[in-house]
Short mmCIF file of C-alpha atoms in Angstrom, two decimals:
data_model
loop_
_atom_site.label_atom_id
_atom_site.label_comp_id
_atom_site.label_asym_id
_atom_site.label_seq_id
_atom_site.Cartn_x
_atom_site.Cartn_y
_atom_site.Cartn_z
CA UNK A 161 14.69 9.50 -28.46
CA UNK A 162 14.60 8.19 -24.92
CA UNK A 163 17.32 5.87 -23.59
CA UNK A 164 16.87 3.17 -20.94
CA UNK A 165 16.40 4.38 -17.33
CA UNK A 166 16.22 7.98 -18.53
CA UNK A 167 14.82 10.42 -15.95
CA UNK A 168 15.18 13.80 -17.66
CA UNK A 169 13.78 15.27 -20.85
CA UNK A 170 14.91 14.26 -24.32
CA UNK A 171 17.04 16.75 -26.27
CA UNK A 172 14.92 19.55 -27.71
CA UNK A 173 14.17 19.50 -31.42
CA UNK A 174 11.96 22.59 -31.54
CA UNK A 175 12.30 26.14 -30.18
CA UNK A 176 9.32 25.66 -27.85
CA UNK A 177 10.88 22.56 -26.31
CA UNK A 178 14.15 24.45 -25.82
CA UNK A 179 12.22 27.10 -23.89
CA UNK A 180 10.51 24.40 -21.84
CA UNK A 181 13.87 22.85 -20.98
CA UNK A 182 15.21 26.22 -19.83
CA UNK A 183 12.12 26.83 -17.73
CA UNK A 184 12.50 23.39 -16.19
CA UNK A 185 16.11 24.18 -15.23
CA UNK A 186 14.92 27.44 -13.68
CA UNK A 187 12.13 25.80 -11.68
CA UNK A 188 14.44 22.98 -10.61
CA UNK A 189 17.02 25.39 -9.21
CA UNK A 190 14.29 27.06 -7.14
CA UNK A 191 13.10 23.64 -5.96
CA UNK A 192 16.68 22.72 -5.06
CA UNK A 193 17.12 25.88 -2.99
CA UNK A 194 13.83 25.35 -1.16
CA UNK A 195 14.78 21.72 -0.47
CA UNK A 196 18.13 22.85 0.91
CA UNK A 197 16.38 25.41 3.11
CA UNK A 198 13.96 22.81 4.48
CA UNK A 199 16.81 20.38 5.13
CA UNK A 200 18.75 23.05 6.99
CA UNK A 201 15.73 23.98 9.09
CA UNK A 202 15.11 20.33 9.97
CA UNK A 203 18.71 19.89 11.10
CA UNK A 204 18.53 23.12 13.09
CA UNK A 205 15.28 22.11 14.78
CA UNK A 206 16.58 18.68 15.67
CA UNK A 207 19.87 19.92 17.13
CA UNK A 208 18.71 23.01 18.99
CA UNK A 209 18.72 23.19 22.77
CA UNK A 210 16.42 26.22 22.76
CA UNK A 211 12.88 25.60 23.86
CA UNK A 212 10.22 28.16 24.70
CA UNK A 213 6.80 26.90 25.59
CA UNK A 214 5.27 30.38 25.78
CA UNK A 215 5.81 31.77 22.28
CA UNK A 216 2.46 32.88 20.90
CA UNK A 217 3.42 34.72 17.74
CA UNK A 218 6.29 36.34 15.90
CA UNK A 219 5.58 39.08 13.41
CA UNK A 220 8.99 38.96 11.77
CA UNK A 221 9.02 35.31 10.81
CA UNK A 222 5.40 35.44 9.70
CA UNK A 223 6.20 38.31 7.37
CA UNK A 224 9.19 36.39 5.98
CA UNK A 225 7.31 33.17 5.38
CA UNK A 226 4.47 35.02 3.69
CA UNK A 227 6.50 37.29 1.45
CA UNK A 228 9.21 34.84 0.43
CA UNK A 229 6.84 32.19 -1.02
CA UNK A 230 4.88 34.91 -2.81
CA UNK A 231 8.06 36.25 -4.40
CA UNK A 232 9.20 32.76 -5.37
CA UNK A 233 5.84 31.99 -6.95
CA UNK A 234 6.01 35.19 -8.99
CA UNK A 235 9.53 34.26 -10.12
CA UNK A 236 8.21 30.91 -11.33
CA UNK A 237 4.95 32.23 -12.81
CA UNK A 238 6.42 34.95 -15.04
CA UNK A 239 8.56 32.67 -17.27
CA UNK A 240 5.82 30.05 -17.17
CA UNK A 241 3.18 32.42 -18.54
CA UNK A 242 5.66 33.68 -21.13
CA UNK A 243 6.09 30.18 -22.49
CA UNK A 244 2.35 29.53 -22.30
CA UNK A 245 1.63 32.47 -24.60
CA UNK A 246 4.59 31.61 -26.81
CA UNK A 247 3.08 28.17 -27.40
CA UNK A 248 -0.23 29.76 -28.43
CA UNK A 249 1.28 31.97 -31.13
CA UNK A 250 0.05 31.31 -34.65
CA UNK A 251 3.06 31.31 -36.95
CA UNK A 252 1.53 31.10 -40.43
CA UNK A 253 2.06 27.36 -40.99
CA UNK A 254 3.51 26.16 -44.28
CA UNK A 255 1.80 22.80 -44.04
CA UNK A 256 -1.26 21.39 -42.32
CA UNK A 257 -1.44 17.70 -41.46
CA UNK A 258 -4.37 15.88 -39.98
CA UNK A 259 -3.47 13.19 -37.47
CA UNK A 260 -6.36 10.85 -36.76
CA UNK A 261 -6.25 8.37 -33.91
CA UNK A 262 -7.70 4.91 -34.39
CA UNK A 263 -7.64 1.72 -32.38
CA UNK A 264 -4.73 1.14 -32.64
CA UNK A 265 -2.82 3.17 -35.20
CA UNK A 266 -2.49 6.72 -36.42
CA UNK A 267 -3.43 7.96 -39.87
CA UNK A 268 -2.04 11.11 -41.47
CA UNK A 269 -3.61 13.22 -44.18
CA UNK A 270 -1.73 15.83 -46.20
CA UNK A 271 -4.53 17.56 -48.05
CA UNK A 272 -3.10 21.03 -48.68
CA UNK A 273 -2.17 20.37 -52.28
CA UNK A 274 -3.07 16.79 -53.19
CA UNK A 275 -5.03 14.09 -51.38
CA UNK A 276 -2.28 12.19 -49.63
CA UNK A 277 -3.22 9.93 -46.74
CA UNK A 278 -1.72 6.85 -45.15
CA UNK A 279 -1.90 4.75 -42.01
CA UNK A 280 0.95 4.36 -39.58
CA UNK A 281 1.09 1.03 -37.77
CA UNK A 282 3.69 -0.03 -35.24
CA UNK A 283 6.24 -2.50 -36.60
CA UNK A 284 5.85 -5.67 -34.49
CA UNK A 285 8.91 -6.73 -32.50
CA UNK A 286 9.44 -9.86 -34.55
CA UNK A 287 9.58 -7.82 -37.78
CA UNK A 288 12.17 -5.29 -36.63
CA UNK A 289 15.47 -5.04 -38.48
CA UNK A 290 18.75 -4.49 -36.58
CA UNK A 291 19.03 -0.89 -35.42
CA UNK A 292 15.29 -0.27 -35.16
CA UNK A 293 13.66 0.55 -31.85
CA UNK A 294 11.22 -1.81 -30.17
CA UNK A 295 7.65 -0.47 -29.75
CA UNK A 296 8.61 2.83 -31.39
CA UNK A 297 9.02 2.18 -35.11
CA UNK A 298 6.18 2.47 -37.59
CA UNK A 299 5.74 1.30 -41.15
CA UNK A 300 5.03 4.84 -42.41
CA UNK A 301 6.49 7.93 -40.81
CA UNK A 302 4.97 11.39 -40.74
CA UNK A 303 7.49 13.21 -42.92
CA UNK A 304 7.73 16.98 -42.66
CA UNK A 305 10.08 19.65 -44.03
CA UNK A 306 12.62 20.87 -41.48
CA UNK A 307 12.51 24.44 -40.14
CA UNK A 308 8.99 24.99 -41.49
CA UNK A 309 6.03 25.81 -39.25
CA UNK A 310 3.73 22.80 -39.29
CA UNK A 311 0.14 22.76 -38.08
CA UNK A 312 -1.25 19.42 -36.93
CA UNK A 313 -4.99 18.96 -36.56
CA UNK A 314 -5.58 16.09 -34.19
CA UNK A 315 -8.74 14.08 -33.86
CA UNK A 316 -9.89 10.53 -33.35
CA UNK A 317 -12.21 8.12 -35.08
CA UNK A 318 -13.26 6.00 -32.14
CA UNK A 319 -12.03 6.61 -28.57
CA UNK A 320 -9.77 9.16 -26.93
CA UNK A 321 -6.13 9.14 -27.99
CA UNK A 322 -3.34 11.67 -27.61
CA UNK A 323 -0.71 12.66 -30.17
CA UNK A 324 2.55 13.35 -28.35
CA UNK A 325 6.16 13.82 -29.42
CA UNK A 326 8.27 14.73 -26.35
CA UNK A 327 11.33 16.06 -28.17
CA UNK A 328 9.16 18.54 -30.09
CA UNK A 329 7.31 19.61 -26.94
CA UNK A 330 3.97 18.61 -28.44
CA UNK A 331 1.05 16.79 -26.90
CA UNK A 332 -2.55 17.14 -28.04
CA UNK A 333 -5.56 15.07 -27.14
CA UNK A 334 -7.37 13.31 -29.97
CA UNK A 335 -11.07 13.56 -29.18
CA UNK A 336 -13.72 11.99 -31.43
CA UNK A 337 -15.86 14.68 -33.02
CA UNK A 338 -13.43 17.47 -32.14
CA UNK A 339 -10.53 19.05 -34.00
CA UNK A 340 -7.62 20.12 -31.83
CA UNK A 341 -4.84 22.20 -33.30
CA UNK A 342 -1.18 22.28 -32.43
CA UNK A 343 1.83 23.70 -34.24
CA UNK A 344 5.57 23.28 -34.11
CA UNK A 345 8.81 23.95 -36.00
CA UNK A 346 11.64 21.42 -36.06
CA UNK A 347 15.02 23.09 -35.53
CA UNK A 348 17.04 20.25 -37.01
CA UNK A 349 16.52 17.28 -39.33
CA UNK A 350 16.04 13.94 -37.65
CA UNK A 351 13.61 11.27 -36.53
CA UNK A 352 11.50 12.00 -33.45
CA UNK A 353 9.50 9.40 -31.59
CA UNK A 354 6.39 9.61 -29.49
CA UNK A 355 3.69 7.35 -28.13
CA UNK A 356 -0.06 7.55 -27.71
CA UNK A 357 -0.66 9.38 -24.44
CA UNK A 358 -4.30 8.63 -23.61
CA UNK A 359 -5.48 5.18 -22.59
CA UNK A 360 -7.40 3.78 -25.53
CA UNK A 361 -7.68 0.05 -25.10
CA UNK A 362 -5.62 -3.10 -25.23
CA UNK A 363 -2.97 -1.82 -27.64
CA UNK A 364 -2.67 1.70 -26.28
CA UNK A 365 1.07 1.15 -25.76
CA UNK A 366 1.52 -0.12 -29.30
CA UNK A 367 0.55 2.81 -31.50
CA UNK A 368 3.63 5.02 -31.64
CA UNK A 369 4.20 8.23 -33.54
CA UNK A 370 7.27 8.82 -35.68
CA UNK A 371 7.98 12.25 -37.14
CA UNK A 372 10.79 12.53 -39.68
CA UNK A 373 12.07 16.02 -40.47
CA UNK A 374 13.88 16.26 -43.80
CA UNK A 375 15.02 19.05 -46.13
CA UNK A 376 12.27 20.43 -48.34
CA UNK A 377 13.58 18.76 -51.47
CA UNK A 378 13.49 15.35 -49.80
CA UNK A 379 10.01 16.07 -48.52
CA UNK A 380 8.84 16.88 -52.04
CA UNK A 381 10.38 13.66 -53.38
CA UNK A 382 8.79 11.65 -50.59
CA UNK A 383 5.31 13.12 -51.15
CA UNK A 384 5.63 12.49 -54.89
CA UNK A 385 6.52 8.85 -54.26
CA UNK A 386 3.73 8.43 -51.71
CA UNK A 387 1.17 9.88 -54.12
CA UNK A 388 2.29 7.53 -56.83
CA UNK A 389 2.06 4.51 -54.53
CA UNK A 390 -1.44 5.50 -53.35
CA UNK B 241 26.84 4.52 -21.78
CA UNK B 242 30.61 4.75 -21.32
CA UNK B 243 30.92 6.54 -24.65
CA UNK B 244 28.27 9.05 -23.59
CA UNK B 245 30.13 9.83 -20.41
CA UNK B 246 33.42 10.30 -22.30
CA UNK B 247 31.84 12.59 -24.88
CA UNK B 248 29.85 14.70 -22.44
CA UNK B 249 30.54 15.79 -18.89
CA UNK B 250 29.56 13.03 -16.45
CA UNK B 251 26.41 14.09 -14.66
CA UNK B 252 26.60 15.12 -11.02
CA UNK B 253 23.28 15.72 -9.30
CA UNK B 254 23.11 17.76 -6.11
CA UNK B 255 20.51 16.29 -3.74
CA UNK B 256 19.87 13.80 -6.54
CA UNK B 257 17.94 16.34 -8.62
CA UNK B 258 20.07 19.22 -9.86
CA UNK B 259 22.57 18.24 -12.56
CA UNK B 260 25.22 20.94 -12.09
CA UNK B 261 27.39 19.69 -14.95
CA UNK B 262 24.81 19.83 -17.73
CA UNK B 263 22.51 22.65 -16.58
CA UNK B 264 23.79 26.03 -17.88
CA UNK B 265 24.69 28.43 -15.06
CA UNK B 266 24.04 25.84 -12.30
CA UNK B 267 27.67 25.13 -11.47
CA UNK B 268 28.62 28.82 -11.34
CA UNK B 269 25.59 29.67 -9.23
CA UNK B 270 26.34 26.94 -6.68
CA UNK B 271 30.01 27.92 -6.49
CA UNK B 272 29.15 31.58 -6.03
CA UNK B 273 26.63 30.55 -3.39
CA UNK B 274 29.23 28.52 -1.55
CA UNK B 275 31.62 31.45 -1.59
CA UNK B 276 28.96 33.88 -0.46
CA UNK B 277 27.91 31.51 2.29
CA UNK B 278 31.44 31.20 3.68
CA UNK B 279 32.03 34.94 3.42
CA UNK B 280 28.75 35.88 5.12
CA UNK B 281 29.14 33.29 7.87
CA UNK B 282 32.74 34.15 8.67
CA UNK B 283 32.12 37.90 8.66
CA UNK B 284 29.12 37.55 10.97
CA UNK B 285 31.10 35.32 13.31
CA UNK B 286 34.01 37.74 13.41
CA UNK B 287 31.59 40.55 14.23
CA UNK B 288 29.47 38.77 16.83
CA UNK B 289 31.21 35.50 17.87
CA UNK B 290 27.84 33.76 17.75
CA UNK B 291 28.42 30.33 16.25
CA UNK B 292 24.93 29.02 15.61
CA UNK B 293 23.64 32.32 14.26
CA UNK B 294 26.69 32.52 12.00
CA UNK B 295 25.64 29.25 10.41
CA UNK B 296 22.16 30.66 9.89
CA UNK B 297 23.60 33.79 8.30
CA UNK B 298 25.91 31.63 6.20
CA UNK B 299 23.00 29.63 4.91
CA UNK B 300 21.03 32.79 4.14
CA UNK B 301 24.09 34.02 2.26
CA UNK B 302 24.19 30.80 0.27
CA UNK B 303 20.50 31.05 -0.59
CA UNK B 304 20.62 34.68 -1.69
CA UNK B 305 23.97 34.49 -3.51
CA UNK B 306 22.96 31.35 -5.42
CA UNK B 307 19.62 32.88 -6.37
CA UNK B 308 21.18 36.17 -7.45
CA UNK B 309 23.97 34.53 -9.43
CA UNK B 310 21.51 32.15 -11.04
CA UNK B 311 19.16 34.91 -12.20
CA UNK B 312 21.97 37.11 -13.47
CA UNK B 313 23.53 34.26 -15.43
CA UNK B 314 20.22 33.00 -16.83
CA UNK B 315 19.13 36.43 -18.05
CA UNK B 316 22.50 36.88 -19.76
CA UNK B 317 22.23 33.35 -21.17
CA UNK B 318 18.74 34.05 -22.53
CA UNK B 319 19.99 37.20 -24.27
CA UNK B 320 22.85 35.19 -25.80
CA UNK B 321 20.41 32.58 -27.08
CA UNK B 322 18.33 35.27 -28.76
CA UNK B 323 21.46 36.72 -30.37
CA UNK B 324 22.54 33.24 -31.47
CA UNK B 325 19.19 32.69 -33.14
CA UNK B 326 19.40 36.04 -34.92
CA UNK B 327 22.93 35.28 -36.11
CA UNK B 328 21.85 31.86 -37.38
CA UNK B 329 18.97 33.43 -39.28
CA UNK B 330 21.31 36.03 -40.69
CA UNK B 331 23.82 33.43 -41.85
CA UNK B 332 21.06 31.35 -43.42
CA UNK B 333 19.63 34.38 -45.20
CA UNK B 334 23.05 35.47 -46.39
CA UNK B 335 23.75 32.05 -47.88
CA UNK B 336 20.35 31.90 -49.54
CA UNK B 337 20.19 35.44 -50.85
CA UNK B 338 23.86 36.08 -51.70
CA UNK B 339 24.15 37.75 -55.07
CA UNK B 340 20.45 38.48 -55.33
CA UNK B 341 18.53 41.69 -54.76
CA UNK B 342 17.65 40.48 -51.25
CA UNK B 343 21.28 40.15 -50.13
CA UNK B 344 21.40 41.92 -46.72
CA UNK B 345 25.11 42.79 -47.13
CA UNK B 346 24.68 44.34 -50.57
CA UNK B 347 25.25 48.12 -50.63
CA UNK B 348 22.29 49.92 -52.12
CA UNK B 349 23.32 51.49 -55.46
CA UNK B 350 22.76 55.21 -55.72
CA UNK B 351 20.57 55.40 -58.81
CA UNK B 352 21.37 58.05 -61.37
CA UNK B 353 18.26 59.88 -62.62
CA UNK B 354 17.25 58.52 -65.98
CA UNK B 355 15.09 60.10 -68.59
CA UNK B 356 15.36 63.16 -70.75
CA UNK B 357 17.39 66.00 -69.23
#
């Protein structure tokens, strides 16, 4: 999860997010080099004693500053498109979960085998126990088996919402009357936090998402208990 | 926060954006770039004795050496990550399928023909 005054990404918990982190490092290095180049040029321009009021054109520099940006853009675009198509791959999901956005909570439905559904409300600050995270914890978590491809169908019952979990590299708009699909695989067990990412009213900031990835056996026990409680 | 810094390398961001300690290949690329920059600048100066142009050549050397080292290291790193994933899958499969017909390390038995001779 995020820590206070964090600027960078959270640690990746899915292969897609790992790829995104690597692409970000790649793009950032290119940005760093361009920034260094611009800084150097500024210093050179400020300190030069050379002035020529009669320069009209220069073929060499124009070729350089046309070709170099084109090459750099290609070097950024190729890995970017690779990840874009990677994210669109359909990986035969083991489980499909419907995430429905409401004002102001999420509800999850596991309807592959039995009819399991529950609401997920944020735990108010005054009800938190020591060790829990303010504005991030929910009463019921979306539990999934680890290392299994999961498909999430996202929609909304009232206004626009967005289902986002940064450490899994997932964000999908919840649009009323529309079913959006996203898929992910968690690489490791753990608890991953996200928050609603589309303004949806007064409590937009208070409808978090908590995904808990557990071994399959634990997932089966959990779903059995949830069905019994329903 | 102090425990994080002890456990991991303390972050050091060039120009406030590039964390050379935590980004794979960044530190090596910058160091190679610095070396290439010095080498290119000094060689050009020795050849031409032009100071300002030597700095320009040095900077170009830094840019190109850093970029080249970065790409070379990242491609190699990406190949290693793919291998690591394959090895992890292989270890997981071995543990799961050990002793069964799906064991990838099991030598296929040469089957003797059965039936009436």
